[in-house]
Amino acid sequence: MSIRDFALPELSMRFFPIWQRHWLVWKKVAAASIMGHLADPVIYMLGLGYGLGSLLPQMGGTSYMTFLAAGTVCYSTMNSASFEALYSGFSRMHEQRTWEAILNTPITLDDIVLSEILWAATKSLMSGIAVLVVIWLLGLSHSVMSLWMIPLALLVGLAFAGLGLIMTALAPSYDFFLYYFTLVITPMMMISGVFFPVNQLPESVQMVSNVLPLTHAIDLARPLMTGAVPPAALLHIAVLLAYTLFGFYVSLVLFRRRLSR
Amino acid sequence: MTPIIQASNLQKSYSGQRVVDGLNLSIHKGECFGLLGPNGAGKTTTLRMLLGLISPDAGEISLLNLPVPQAAREARIRVGVVPQMDNLDPDFTVAENLLVYGRYFGLKDSEIEARIPSLLEFASLTNKRNAKVPTLSGGMKRRLTLARALVNDPDVLFLDEPTTGLDPQARHLIWQRLRELTQQGKTLLLTTHFMDEAERLCHRLAVLDNGKLISQGTPRELIEQNIEPQVVEVFGETAEAWANINAAHYSQRFELSGETVFCYLHDAQPLVAHLQTQNSLRYLHRPANLEDVFLKLTGREMRE
């Protein structure tokens, strides 16, 4: 490991042609991709929402369905960015050697990692918008404030793309990602307030929940859906940005080390 | 005239093991320069250092008069690379691969689109323009990779084993194209395992072993400097027994490999006359070639 691996990222617009490449690939599978963005979250939201919702008339001051809708947008954007950064990112880095091809041009690894984060966040944005459209069509949110969910989807995507890329940089193979999903993503979904309020949890678990990015995303999303200004909004935004920068820098250092052979 | 590619005293170790050890190279404009060496000799590591993808532990590199790795990014604007392993974009068509790759060099779509027909023609892929990459044969993929490496009209091309895994027809087509490129004044640096490839294509060669440059020159010079001009290969079940008694008498040097005895000599006539009297042995008399040089310099044992 050399000192150069720790240099701050050198950012430039050179990431854009790589983003364009991913976009061109995505366009070829757009229909399947949009269905993937929609099917899973909408099935959960409707299934749990109608099923449990009839037993639980109110939660957090709204209907259970509306409560669940805010959480669904956040976890589906989290999943989109995570899958893209882990599986697709690993494929481009390792299986298809796309990165290797790009590195032979005037583009650097810093540009590639930036493009991966931004592309994974783009996928989050698309999946967030897809779920929001369903929410609006079902009349689960009437507030103009819910439009703020769109930039929030992008921010959640950035944070989870950064974290996901750390895993990709460390992964020996695809199997490694099961650890991340089973030990990190799924438990996070349970204790970040997607399905029930965090204050239902034991206090020690609440303390863990308080530092998780998904919790901060949901703390922003839930008021926005009902038209309120989220309390401590700047703090939540700052936490998500901090996760983004942390993930970007740490993954970049790890990728530099991994690819310097 | 300053060389297009110059490396002095390059060193690179991985976990304590020297992979490149004090390498000096200078390659001039319009030259086709070949790096030969067994697996693990340090060829690919050398290419990656010259491109600025990995940093040497010591030594200096200049590529197109720019210092590497410091200004490697700027240098790579004028370089094309054909990598050892296929890394075309499988989701794209032939033409899309060229378009997307051209963008990485900062070229405008209109500029790339204007170049695509001549690149496809050069690669004999004009009628495959809209074919998806997975439907192409190995030879077509290689030619597309070569066309892709030319999308920025580079001054220098790096080719890492450009014909490995291709059938003879596909290989000859690649050779023909590479000769055209040197005729256009481009500088080529290639690595190869194929001695006939090196002998036909390269103006100059360097033989690498264990990260060290062990011989350098034109193919003819390498043969003249390193080996006796004539070779007689003797084979048959009794070849080994025959060699133990007779080989040293007739040849300057001989080697036993399997059931074949390689006799290296200046004058083959006495040995050939002798062999004509030996009914149990067969033989082949030929001039020494680059493969003989390579095996002499790097040994016959397997490198894995």
Coordinates of C-alpha atoms in Angstrom, one line a residue, chain A residues 4 10 14 17-18 20-21 24-25 28 96-98 100-108 111 259-261, chain B residues 14 48 51 53-55 73 76-77 81 83 85-87 89-92 96 100-101 103-105 132 148:
Chain A
R4 CA -0.5 7.7 -3.3
E10 CA -9.3 14.2 -8.4
R14 CA -14.4 12.8 -17.5
P17 CA -18.8 9.4 -20.9
I18 CA -18.9 6.4 -18.5
Q20 CA -23.4 7.7 -20.8
R21 CA -22.2 4.1 -21.4
L24 CA -26.9 3.2 -23.1
V25 CA -26.8 -0.3 -21.6
K28 CA -31.5 -1.7 -23.8
Q96 CA -16.5 -7.9 -18.1
R97 CA -13.2 -6.0 -17.5
T98 CA -15.0 -2.8 -18.5
E100 CA -9.7 -2.2 -17.5
A101 CA -10.8 -1.1 -21.0
I102 CA -11.6 2.4 -19.7
L103 CA -8.3 2.7 -17.8
N104 CA -6.4 2.3 -21.0
T105 CA -7.9 5.7 -22.2
P106 CA -7.2 9.1 -20.7
I107 CA -9.7 8.3 -17.9
T108 CA -8.5 7.5 -14.4
D111 CA -13.3 9.2 -12.7
L259 CA -6.1 -2.5 -9.1
S260 CA -2.5 -1.4 -8.6
R261 CA -1.3 -4.9 -9.5
Chain B
Y14 CA 5.3 -7.6 -5.7
R48 CA 1.3 -1.5 -17.6
L51 CA 1.1 3.2 -19.7
L53 CA -1.4 2.2 -14.9
I54 CA 1.0 1.0 -12.1
S55 CA 3.9 3.0 -10.7
R73 CA -3.2 10.6 -18.7
R76 CA -2.7 8.1 -23.2
I77 CA -4.7 10.5 -25.3
V81 CA -4.1 -0.4 -26.4
P83 CA -5.2 -5.9 -24.1
M85 CA -8.0 -10.4 -22.4
D86 CA -11.1 -9.5 -24.3
N87 CA -12.8 -6.5 -22.7
D89 CA -18.7 -4.3 -24.1
P90 CA -20.9 -7.4 -24.6
D91 CA -24.1 -5.4 -24.3
F92 CA -23.2 -3.3 -27.4
E96 CA -21.6 1.1 -30.4
V100 CA -18.7 4.5 -26.5
Y101 CA -14.9 4.0 -26.5
R103 CA -16.1 9.2 -26.0
Y104 CA -13.6 8.2 -23.3
F105 CA -11.0 10.1 -25.3
K132 CA -23.8 -7.8 -31.0
R148 CA -11.3 0.2 -31.0

